[in-house]
Amino acid sequence: MAAAVAAPAGPVESELDRSGTEEDPREAVSEEEGCPQQQAGAPSSASHNRLAKLPLSRIKTLMKADPDVTLASQDSVFIIAKATELFVETIAKDALVYAQQGKRKTLQRKDLDNAIDAIDEFAFLEGTLD
């Protein structure tokens, strides 16, 4: 049984994009969302699992521990997980600067304390590590 392959009807662009570099279709990023495009027919929750590094089920459990939260959609759980990842990445990078000043590669509590004290974005965390 032979399968027919349909050729595109419109003009075909070359493999090079306008900047002159090859575009890898696996790395196509939606400009609106900033995340890799989903394949047609792929469930959204499955794509969220691949994009999030933290376990979404644990995030959902933590969200439901708040008495004000009764329901948590998959999208909201994913957004909270992604925001948490970005927050941890940011504070770790800022604390790494202080570890490198001490000629160390391992982050210590004092590095986090220094980052929290020095950077205004983390002012809300002052006193939480005590």
mmCIF file of N, CA and C in Angstrom:
data_model
loop_
_atom_site.group_PDB
_atom_site.id
_atom_site.type_symbol
_atom_site.label_atom_id
_atom_site.label_comp_id
_atom_site.label_asym_id
_atom_site.label_seq_id
_atom_site.Cartn_x
_atom_site.Cartn_y
_atom_site.Cartn_z
ATOM 1 N N MET A 1 0.838 -1.171 0.000
ATOM 2 C CA MET A 1 0.000 0.000 0.000
ATOM 3 C C MET A 1 0.888 1.241 0.000
ATOM 4 N N ALA A 2 0.740 2.082 -0.971
ATOM 5 C CA ALA A 2 1.574 3.268 -1.094
ATOM 6 C C ALA A 2 0.852 4.475 -0.521
ATOM 7 N N ALA A 3 1.590 5.292 0.171
ATOM 8 C CA ALA A 3 1.018 6.500 0.755
ATOM 9 C C ALA A 3 1.375 7.691 -0.111
ATOM 10 N N ALA A 4 0.406 8.550 -0.315
ATOM 11 C CA ALA A 4 0.641 9.744 -1.122
ATOM 12 C C ALA A 4 1.143 10.865 -0.227
ATOM 13 N N VAL A 5 2.137 11.591 -0.714
ATOM 14 C CA VAL A 5 2.690 12.705 0.029
ATOM 15 C C VAL A 5 2.305 13.980 -0.704
ATOM 16 N N ALA A 6 1.657 14.876 -0.007
ATOM 17 C CA ALA A 6 1.226 16.127 -0.622
ATOM 18 C C ALA A 6 2.351 17.151 -0.563
ATOM 19 N N ALA A 7 2.617 17.783 -1.681
ATOM 20 C CA ALA A 7 3.621 18.841 -1.735
ATOM 21 C C ALA A 7 2.945 20.159 -1.408
ATOM 22 N N PRO A 8 3.663 21.079 -0.773
ATOM 23 C CA PRO A 8 3.052 22.370 -0.456
ATOM 24 C C PRO A 8 2.672 23.111 -1.726
ATOM 25 N N ALA A 9 1.508 23.750 -1.709
ATOM 26 C CA ALA A 9 1.002 24.425 -2.889
ATOM 27 C C ALA A 9 1.664 25.787 -3.087
ATOM 28 N N GLY A 10 2.023 26.456 -2.007
ATOM 29 C CA GLY A 10 2.607 27.798 -2.082
ATOM 30 C C GLY A 10 4.099 27.747 -2.325
ATOM 31 N N PRO A 11 4.713 28.914 -2.410
ATOM 32 C CA PRO A 11 6.171 28.965 -2.600
ATOM 33 C C PRO A 11 6.881 28.403 -1.373
ATOM 34 N N VAL A 12 7.938 27.654 -1.619
ATOM 35 C CA VAL A 12 8.694 27.013 -0.547
ATOM 36 C C VAL A 12 9.904 27.872 -0.213
ATOM 37 N N GLU A 13 10.046 28.205 1.069
ATOM 38 C CA GLU A 13 11.210 28.968 1.493
ATOM 39 C C GLU A 13 12.400 28.033 1.592
ATOM 40 N N SER A 14 13.576 28.569 1.420
ATOM 41 C CA SER A 14 14.774 27.756 1.541
ATOM 42 C C SER A 14 14.978 27.354 2.990
ATOM 43 N N GLU A 15 15.957 26.485 3.236
ATOM 44 C CA GLU A 15 16.228 26.009 4.583
ATOM 45 C C GLU A 15 16.884 27.085 5.444
ATOM 46 N N LEU A 16 17.280 28.166 4.821
ATOM 47 C CA LEU A 16 17.880 29.259 5.570
ATOM 48 C C LEU A 16 16.817 30.296 5.873
ATOM 49 N N ASP A 17 16.788 30.784 7.099
ATOM 50 C CA ASP A 17 15.856 31.858 7.410
ATOM 51 C C ASP A 17 16.460 33.173 6.953
ATOM 52 N N ARG A 18 15.794 34.258 7.206
ATOM 53 C CA ARG A 18 16.246 35.552 6.699
ATOM 54 C C ARG A 18 17.581 35.994 7.266
ATOM 55 N N SER A 19 17.967 35.474 8.434
ATOM 56 C CA SER A 19 19.249 35.880 9.011
ATOM 57 C C SER A 19 20.414 35.088 8.425
ATOM 58 N N GLY A 20 20.112 34.091 7.586
ATOM 59 C CA GLY A 20 21.167 33.326 6.951
ATOM 60 C C GLY A 20 21.584 32.094 7.720
ATOM 61 N N THR A 21 20.889 31.748 8.790
ATOM 62 C CA THR A 21 21.219 30.559 9.556
ATOM 63 C C THR A 21 20.182 29.490 9.300
ATOM 64 N N GLU A 22 20.590 28.251 9.458
ATOM 65 C CA GLU A 22 19.634 27.169 9.299
ATOM 66 C C GLU A 22 18.678 27.162 10.474
ATOM 67 N N GLU A 23 17.418 26.950 10.172
ATOM 68 C CA GLU A 23 16.413 26.901 11.231
ATOM 69 C C GLU A 23 16.076 25.455 11.499
ATOM 70 N N ASP A 24 16.217 25.043 12.736
ATOM 71 C CA ASP A 24 15.893 23.686 13.134
ATOM 72 C C ASP A 24 14.425 23.644 13.532
ATOM 73 N N PRO A 25 13.575 22.870 12.841
ATOM 74 C CA PRO A 25 12.156 22.867 13.169
ATOM 75 C C PRO A 25 11.872 22.362 14.576
ATOM 76 N N ARG A 26 12.786 21.586 15.162
ATOM 77 C CA ARG A 26 12.579 21.097 16.529
ATOM 78 C C ARG A 26 12.726 22.218 17.541
ATOM 79 N N GLU A 27 13.410 23.299 17.175
ATOM 80 C CA GLU A 27 13.634 24.400 18.096
ATOM 81 C C GLU A 27 12.737 25.587 17.792
ATOM 82 N N ALA A 28 11.667 25.367 17.004
ATOM 83 C CA ALA A 28 10.758 26.453 16.678
ATOM 84 C C ALA A 28 10.090 26.960 17.953
ATOM 85 N N VAL A 29 10.141 28.278 18.127
ATOM 86 C CA VAL A 29 9.587 28.870 19.337
ATOM 87 C C VAL A 29 8.493 29.839 18.938
ATOM 88 N N SER A 30 7.366 29.723 19.585
ATOM 89 C CA SER A 30 6.267 30.637 19.346
ATOM 90 C C SER A 30 6.639 32.000 19.896
ATOM 91 N N GLU A 31 6.503 33.044 19.094
ATOM 92 C CA GLU A 31 6.864 34.375 19.546
ATOM 93 C C GLU A 31 5.915 34.873 20.615
ATOM 94 N N GLU A 32 4.659 34.454 20.562
ATOM 95 C CA GLU A 32 3.682 34.920 21.533
ATOM 96 C C GLU A 32 3.884 34.295 22.896
ATOM 97 N N GLU A 33 4.181 32.991 22.926
ATOM 98 C CA GLU A 33 4.232 32.281 24.187
ATOM 99 C C GLU A 33 5.639 32.117 24.735
ATOM 100 N N GLY A 34 6.659 32.097 23.871
ATOM 101 C CA GLY A 34 8.014 31.919 24.346
ATOM 102 C C GLY A 34 8.322 30.491 24.737
ATOM 103 N N CYS A 35 7.529 29.531 24.283
ATOM 104 C CA CYS A 35 7.786 28.134 24.575
ATOM 105 C C CYS A 35 7.718 27.351 23.277
ATOM 106 N N PRO A 36 8.352 26.168 23.227
ATOM 107 C CA PRO A 36 8.334 25.385 21.996
ATOM 108 C C PRO A 36 6.908 25.098 21.545
ATOM 109 N N GLN A 37 6.704 25.119 20.230
ATOM 110 C CA GLN A 37 5.380 24.862 19.694
ATOM 111 C C GLN A 37 4.998 23.415 19.920
ATOM 112 N N GLN A 38 3.707 23.198 20.193
ATOM 113 C CA GLN A 38 3.209 21.852 20.419
ATOM 114 C C GLN A 38 2.875 21.219 19.082
ATOM 115 N N GLN A 39 3.032 19.922 18.992
ATOM 116 C CA GLN A 39 2.646 19.208 17.808
ATOM 117 C C GLN A 39 1.138 19.130 17.775
ATOM 118 N N ALA A 40 0.576 19.083 16.585
ATOM 119 C CA ALA A 40 -0.870 19.015 16.460
ATOM 120 C C ALA A 40 -1.383 17.744 17.118
ATOM 121 N N GLY A 41 -2.405 17.891 17.923
ATOM 122 C CA GLY A 41 -3.011 16.741 18.572
ATOM 123 C C GLY A 41 -2.359 16.351 19.879
ATOM 124 N N ALA A 42 -1.268 16.993 20.264
ATOM 125 C CA ALA A 42 -0.606 16.643 21.519
ATOM 126 C C ALA A 42 -1.360 17.287 22.673
ATOM 127 N N PRO A 43 -1.654 16.538 23.729
ATOM 128 C CA PRO A 43 -2.355 17.125 24.861
ATOM 129 C C PRO A 43 -1.483 18.157 25.565
ATOM 130 N N SER A 44 -2.122 19.230 26.041
ATOM 131 C CA SER A 44 -1.357 20.313 26.643
ATOM 132 C C SER A 44 -0.686 19.894 27.941
ATOM 133 N N SER A 45 -1.302 19.009 28.725
ATOM 134 C CA SER A 45 -0.696 18.606 29.990
ATOM 135 C C SER A 45 0.574 17.796 29.762
ATOM 136 N N ALA A 46 0.634 17.026 28.690
ATOM 137 C CA ALA A 46 1.846 16.261 28.398
ATOM 138 C C ALA A 46 2.990 17.198 28.031
ATOM 139 N N SER A 47 2.696 18.269 27.305
ATOM 140 C CA SER A 47 3.756 19.214 26.954
ATOM 141 C C SER A 47 4.208 19.995 28.181
ATOM 142 N N HIS A 48 3.302 20.264 29.121
ATOM 143 C CA HIS A 48 3.690 20.944 30.354
ATOM 144 C C HIS A 48 4.671 20.095 31.139
ATOM 145 N N ASN A 49 4.462 18.792 31.191
ATOM 146 C CA ASN A 49 5.346 17.914 31.946
ATOM 147 C C ASN A 49 6.765 17.954 31.402
ATOM 148 N N ARG A 50 6.914 18.085 30.106
ATOM 149 C CA ARG A 50 8.249 18.118 29.519
ATOM 150 C C ARG A 50 8.934 19.453 29.751
ATOM 151 N N LEU A 51 8.176 20.521 29.864
ATOM 152 C CA LEU A 51 8.759 21.843 30.010
ATOM 153 C C LEU A 51 9.078 22.185 31.461
ATOM 154 N N ALA A 52 8.403 21.572 32.390
ATOM 155 C CA ALA A 52 8.619 21.859 33.808
ATOM 156 C C ALA A 52 9.618 20.876 34.388
ATOM 157 N N LYS A 53 10.528 21.386 35.205
ATOM 158 C CA LYS A 53 11.522 20.525 35.834
ATOM 159 C C LYS A 53 11.052 20.049 37.194
ATOM 160 N N LEU A 54 10.170 20.817 37.818
ATOM 161 C CA LEU A 54 9.638 20.427 39.117
ATOM 162 C C LEU A 54 8.439 19.499 38.920
ATOM 163 N N PRO A 55 8.203 18.590 39.861
ATOM 164 C CA PRO A 55 7.060 17.667 39.713
ATOM 165 C C PRO A 55 5.734 18.412 39.897
ATOM 166 N N LEU A 56 4.916 18.403 38.850
ATOM 167 C CA LEU A 56 3.673 19.152 38.866
ATOM 168 C C LEU A 56 2.686 18.625 39.899
ATOM 169 N N SER A 57 2.710 17.331 40.155
ATOM 170 C CA SER A 57 1.788 16.775 41.154
ATOM 171 C C SER A 57 2.123 17.304 42.550
ATOM 172 N N ARG A 58 3.387 17.466 42.837
ATOM 173 C CA ARG A 58 3.790 18.004 44.136
ATOM 174 C C ARG A 58 3.427 19.484 44.254
ATOM 175 N N ILE A 59 3.592 20.229 43.157
ATOM 176 C CA ILE A 59 3.217 21.641 43.145
ATOM 177 C C ILE A 59 1.710 21.771 43.386
ATOM 178 N N LYS A 60 0.930 20.915 42.736
ATOM 179 C CA LYS A 60 -0.524 20.963 42.906
ATOM 180 C C LYS A 60 -0.909 20.649 44.348
ATOM 181 N N THR A 61 -0.226 19.686 44.966
ATOM 182 C CA THR A 61 -0.494 19.349 46.364
ATOM 183 C C THR A 61 -0.197 20.532 47.276
ATOM 184 N N LEU A 62 0.916 21.220 47.016
ATOM 185 C CA LEU A 62 1.264 22.398 47.813
ATOM 186 C C LEU A 62 0.256 23.528 47.615
ATOM 187 N N MET A 63 -0.216 23.694 46.392
ATOM 188 C CA MET A 63 -1.205 24.728 46.133
ATOM 189 C C MET A 63 -2.510 24.435 46.866
ATOM 190 N N LYS A 64 -2.917 23.174 46.873
ATOM 191 C CA LYS A 64 -4.170 22.794 47.526
ATOM 192 C C LYS A 64 -4.059 22.822 49.045
ATOM 193 N N ALA A 65 -2.846 22.897 49.582
ATOM 194 C CA ALA A 65 -2.667 23.001 51.027
ATOM 195 C C ALA A 65 -3.148 24.350 51.537
ATOM 196 N N ASP A 66 -3.236 25.341 50.652
ATOM 197 C CA ASP A 66 -3.759 26.654 51.021
ATOM 198 C C ASP A 66 -5.280 26.546 51.132
ATOM 199 N N PRO A 67 -5.853 26.947 52.268
ATOM 200 C CA PRO A 67 -7.305 26.814 52.434
ATOM 201 C C PRO A 67 -8.110 27.681 51.462
ATOM 202 N N ASP A 68 -7.501 28.712 50.894
ATOM 203 C CA ASP A 68 -8.200 29.566 49.932
ATOM 204 C C ASP A 68 -8.286 28.942 48.544
ATOM 205 N N VAL A 69 -7.482 27.915 48.283
ATOM 206 C CA VAL A 69 -7.459 27.276 46.968
ATOM 207 C C VAL A 69 -8.289 26.004 47.021
ATOM 208 N N THR A 70 -9.321 25.951 46.181
ATOM 209 C CA THR A 70 -10.139 24.733 46.126
ATOM 210 C C THR A 70 -9.833 23.928 44.877
ATOM 211 N N LEU A 71 -9.678 24.596 43.750
ATOM 212 C CA LEU A 71 -9.341 23.934 42.494
ATOM 213 C C LEU A 71 -8.108 24.590 41.888
ATOM 214 N N ALA A 72 -7.285 23.792 41.235
ATOM 215 C CA ALA A 72 -6.098 24.317 40.559
ATOM 216 C C ALA A 72 -6.015 23.683 39.176
ATOM 217 N N SER A 73 -6.154 24.491 38.141
ATOM 218 C CA SER A 73 -6.085 23.960 36.779
ATOM 219 C C SER A 73 -4.652 23.563 36.446
ATOM 220 N N GLN A 74 -4.516 22.724 35.431
ATOM 221 C CA GLN A 74 -3.188 22.279 35.002
ATOM 222 C C GLN A 74 -2.338 23.455 34.545
ATOM 223 N N ASP A 75 -2.968 24.417 33.878
ATOM 224 C CA ASP A 75 -2.222 25.584 33.408
ATOM 225 C C ASP A 75 -1.698 26.410 34.575
ATOM 226 N N SER A 76 -2.519 26.591 35.599
ATOM 227 C CA SER A 76 -2.065 27.382 36.748
ATOM 228 C C SER A 76 -0.952 26.662 37.503
ATOM 229 N N VAL A 77 -1.044 25.342 37.598
ATOM 230 C CA VAL A 77 0.009 24.565 38.257
ATOM 231 C C VAL A 77 1.306 24.694 37.474
ATOM 232 N N PHE A 78 1.219 24.638 36.146
ATOM 233 C CA PHE A 78 2.409 24.765 35.315
ATOM 234 C C PHE A 78 3.036 26.148 35.468
ATOM 235 N N ILE A 79 2.217 27.192 35.484
ATOM 236 C CA ILE A 79 2.734 28.555 35.600
ATOM 237 C C ILE A 79 3.439 28.744 36.944
ATOM 238 N N ILE A 80 2.853 28.228 38.014
ATOM 239 C CA ILE A 80 3.481 28.332 39.338
ATOM 240 C C ILE A 80 4.804 27.568 39.348
ATOM 241 N N ALA A 81 4.833 26.378 38.746
ATOM 242 C CA ALA A 81 6.062 25.577 38.695
ATOM 243 C C ALA A 81 7.145 26.314 37.912
ATOM 244 N N LYS A 82 6.784 26.892 36.784
ATOM 245 C CA LYS A 82 7.758 27.599 35.952
ATOM 246 C C LYS A 82 8.277 28.848 36.661
ATOM 247 N N ALA A 83 7.383 29.582 37.329
ATOM 248 C CA ALA A 83 7.802 30.774 38.071
ATOM 249 C C ALA A 83 8.749 30.394 39.206
ATOM 250 N N THR A 84 8.471 29.278 39.864
ATOM 251 C CA THR A 84 9.339 28.803 40.945
ATOM 252 C C THR A 84 10.715 28.445 40.409
ATOM 253 N N GLU A 85 10.745 27.761 39.270
ATOM 254 C CA GLU A 85 12.027 27.408 38.657
ATOM 255 C C GLU A 85 12.837 28.651 38.332
ATOM 256 N N LEU A 86 12.191 29.651 37.758
ATOM 257 C CA LEU A 86 12.899 30.880 37.393
ATOM 258 C C LEU A 86 13.390 31.624 38.633
ATOM 259 N N PHE A 87 12.579 31.626 39.693
ATOM 260 C CA PHE A 87 12.987 32.281 40.935
ATOM 261 C C PHE A 87 14.213 31.593 41.539
ATOM 262 N N VAL A 88 14.179 30.271 41.609
ATOM 263 C CA VAL A 88 15.298 29.521 42.183
ATOM 264 C C VAL A 88 16.554 29.727 41.335
ATOM 265 N N GLU A 89 16.393 29.738 40.023
ATOM 266 C CA GLU A 89 17.534 29.957 39.141
ATOM 267 C C GLU A 89 18.141 31.344 39.367
ATOM 268 N N THR A 90 17.292 32.349 39.512
ATOM 269 C CA THR A 90 17.769 33.719 39.702
ATOM 270 C C THR A 90 18.520 33.879 41.015
ATOM 271 N N ILE A 91 17.943 33.400 42.102
ATOM 272 C CA ILE A 91 18.600 33.572 43.396
ATOM 273 C C ILE A 91 19.877 32.734 43.474
ATOM 274 N N ALA A 92 19.879 31.580 42.815
ATOM 275 C CA ALA A 92 21.088 30.751 42.817
ATOM 276 C C ALA A 92 22.216 31.416 42.033
ATOM 277 N N LYS A 93 21.882 32.026 40.898
ATOM 278 C CA LYS A 93 22.913 32.726 40.120
ATOM 279 C C LYS A 93 23.480 33.908 40.898
ATOM 280 N N ASP A 94 22.595 34.630 41.585
ATOM 281 C CA ASP A 94 23.073 35.772 42.373
ATOM 282 C C ASP A 94 23.911 35.312 43.559
ATOM 283 N N ALA A 95 23.543 34.207 44.174
ATOM 284 C CA ALA A 95 24.323 33.680 45.301
ATOM 285 C C ALA A 95 25.655 33.104 44.809
ATOM 286 N N LEU A 96 25.679 32.600 43.573
ATOM 287 C CA LEU A 96 26.918 32.054 43.011
ATOM 288 C C LEU A 96 28.002 33.121 42.914
ATOM 289 N N VAL A 97 27.606 34.346 42.666
ATOM 290 C CA VAL A 97 28.579 35.443 42.598
ATOM 291 C C VAL A 97 29.330 35.556 43.923
ATOM 292 N N TYR A 98 28.601 35.442 45.026
ATOM 293 C CA TYR A 98 29.238 35.544 46.343
ATOM 294 C C TYR A 98 30.086 34.308 46.650
ATOM 295 N N ALA A 99 29.686 33.156 46.168
ATOM 296 C CA ALA A 99 30.497 31.949 46.354
ATOM 297 C C ALA A 99 31.803 32.078 45.568
ATOM 298 N N GLN A 100 31.727 32.620 44.365
ATOM 299 C CA GLN A 100 32.926 32.784 43.552
ATOM 300 C C GLN A 100 33.852 33.840 44.135
ATOM 301 N N GLN A 101 33.306 34.839 44.787
ATOM 302 C CA GLN A 101 34.150 35.830 45.458
ATOM 303 C C GLN A 101 34.936 35.179 46.585
ATOM 304 N N GLY A 102 34.362 34.160 47.204
ATOM 305 C CA GLY A 102 35.048 33.407 48.257
ATOM 306 C C GLY A 102 35.856 32.255 47.695
ATOM 307 N N LYS A 103 36.015 32.234 46.350
ATOM 308 C CA LYS A 103 36.791 31.195 45.655
ATOM 309 C C LYS A 103 36.260 29.792 45.941
ATOM 310 N N ARG A 104 34.927 29.673 45.949
ATOM 311 C CA ARG A 104 34.262 28.388 46.151
ATOM 312 C C ARG A 104 33.331 28.114 44.982
ATOM 313 N N LYS A 105 33.061 26.833 44.752
ATOM 314 C CA LYS A 105 32.121 26.426 43.716
ATOM 315 C C LYS A 105 30.793 25.966 44.310
ATOM 316 N N THR A 106 30.769 25.767 45.611
ATOM 317 C CA THR A 106 29.575 25.271 46.287
ATOM 318 C C THR A 106 28.866 26.424 46.982
ATOM 319 N N LEU A 107 27.551 26.519 46.752
ATOM 320 C CA LEU A 107 26.771 27.557 47.424
ATOM 321 C C LEU A 107 26.583 27.183 48.887
ATOM 322 N N GLN A 108 26.726 28.177 49.739
ATOM 323 C CA GLN A 108 26.486 27.990 51.162
ATOM 324 C C GLN A 108 25.397 28.958 51.594
ATOM 325 N N ARG A 109 24.903 28.743 52.794
ATOM 326 C CA ARG A 109 23.836 29.586 53.315
ATOM 327 C C ARG A 109 24.254 31.054 53.361
ATOM 328 N N LYS A 110 25.509 31.300 53.693
ATOM 329 C CA LYS A 110 25.969 32.688 53.773
ATOM 330 C C LYS A 110 25.936 33.367 52.406
ATOM 331 N N ASP A 111 26.096 32.597 51.333
ATOM 332 C CA ASP A 111 25.995 33.166 49.990
ATOM 333 C C ASP A 111 24.562 33.605 49.698
ATOM 334 N N LEU A 112 23.598 32.791 50.110
ATOM 335 C CA LEU A 112 22.190 33.166 49.947
ATOM 336 C C LEU A 112 21.869 34.385 50.803
ATOM 337 N N ASP A 113 22.360 34.397 52.038
ATOM 338 C CA ASP A 113 22.150 35.551 52.917
ATOM 339 C C ASP A 113 22.718 36.821 52.299
ATOM 340 N N ASN A 114 23.919 36.735 51.740
ATOM 341 C CA ASN A 114 24.551 37.910 51.109
ATOM 342 C C ASN A 114 23.740 38.389 49.904
ATOM 343 N N ALA A 115 23.247 37.446 49.092
ATOM 344 C CA ALA A 115 22.444 37.813 47.917
ATOM 345 C C ALA A 115 21.136 38.466 48.347
ATOM 346 N N ILE A 116 20.513 37.920 49.390
ATOM 347 C CA ILE A 116 19.252 38.486 49.880
ATOM 348 C C ILE A 116 19.468 39.891 50.425
ATOM 349 N N ASP A 117 20.562 40.095 51.153
ATOM 350 C CA ASP A 117 20.844 41.417 51.735
ATOM 351 C C ASP A 117 21.225 42.445 50.672
ATOM 352 N N ALA A 118 21.944 42.015 49.638
ATOM 353 C CA ALA A 118 22.491 42.958 48.667
ATOM 354 C C ALA A 118 21.520 43.318 47.547
ATOM 355 N N ILE A 119 20.595 42.438 47.224
ATOM 356 C CA ILE A 119 19.737 42.660 46.058
ATOM 357 C C ILE A 119 18.333 43.024 46.523
ATOM 358 N N ASP A 120 17.852 44.165 46.055
ATOM 359 C CA ASP A 120 16.557 44.691 46.487
ATOM 360 C C ASP A 120 15.390 43.769 46.123
ATOM 361 N N GLU A 121 15.506 43.027 45.018
ATOM 362 C CA GLU A 121 14.435 42.119 44.595
ATOM 363 C C GLU A 121 14.141 41.064 45.668
ATOM 364 N N PHE A 122 15.138 40.733 46.478
ATOM 365 C CA PHE A 122 14.979 39.677 47.474
ATOM 366 C C PHE A 122 14.732 40.231 48.875
ATOM 367 N N ALA A 123 14.385 41.501 48.981
ATOM 368 C CA ALA A 123 14.170 42.124 50.285
ATOM 369 C C ALA A 123 13.057 41.418 51.067
ATOM 370 N N PHE A 124 12.069 40.862 50.379
ATOM 371 C CA PHE A 124 10.974 40.181 51.058
ATOM 372 C C PHE A 124 11.425 38.903 51.747
ATOM 373 N N LEU A 125 12.618 38.419 51.430
ATOM 374 C CA LEU A 125 13.129 37.188 52.025
ATOM 375 C C LEU A 125 13.982 37.445 53.280
ATOM 376 N N GLU A 126 14.236 38.699 53.591
ATOM 377 C CA GLU A 126 15.093 38.994 54.736
ATOM 378 C C GLU A 126 14.498 38.414 56.007
ATOM 379 N N GLY A 127 15.324 37.670 56.728
ATOM 380 C CA GLY A 127 14.894 37.051 57.973
ATOM 381 C C GLY A 127 14.238 35.695 57.815
ATOM 382 N N THR A 128 14.033 35.224 56.606
ATOM 383 C CA THR A 128 13.365 33.923 56.426
ATOM 384 C C THR A 128 14.307 32.750 56.657
ATOM 385 N N LEU A 129 15.591 32.957 56.507
ATOM 386 C CA LEU A 129 16.542 31.858 56.706
ATOM 387 C C LEU A 129 17.023 31.746 58.133
ATOM 388 N N ASP A 130 16.515 32.578 59.026
ATOM 389 C CA ASP A 130 16.947 32.548 60.422
ATOM 390 C C ASP A 130 16.345 31.371 61.175
#
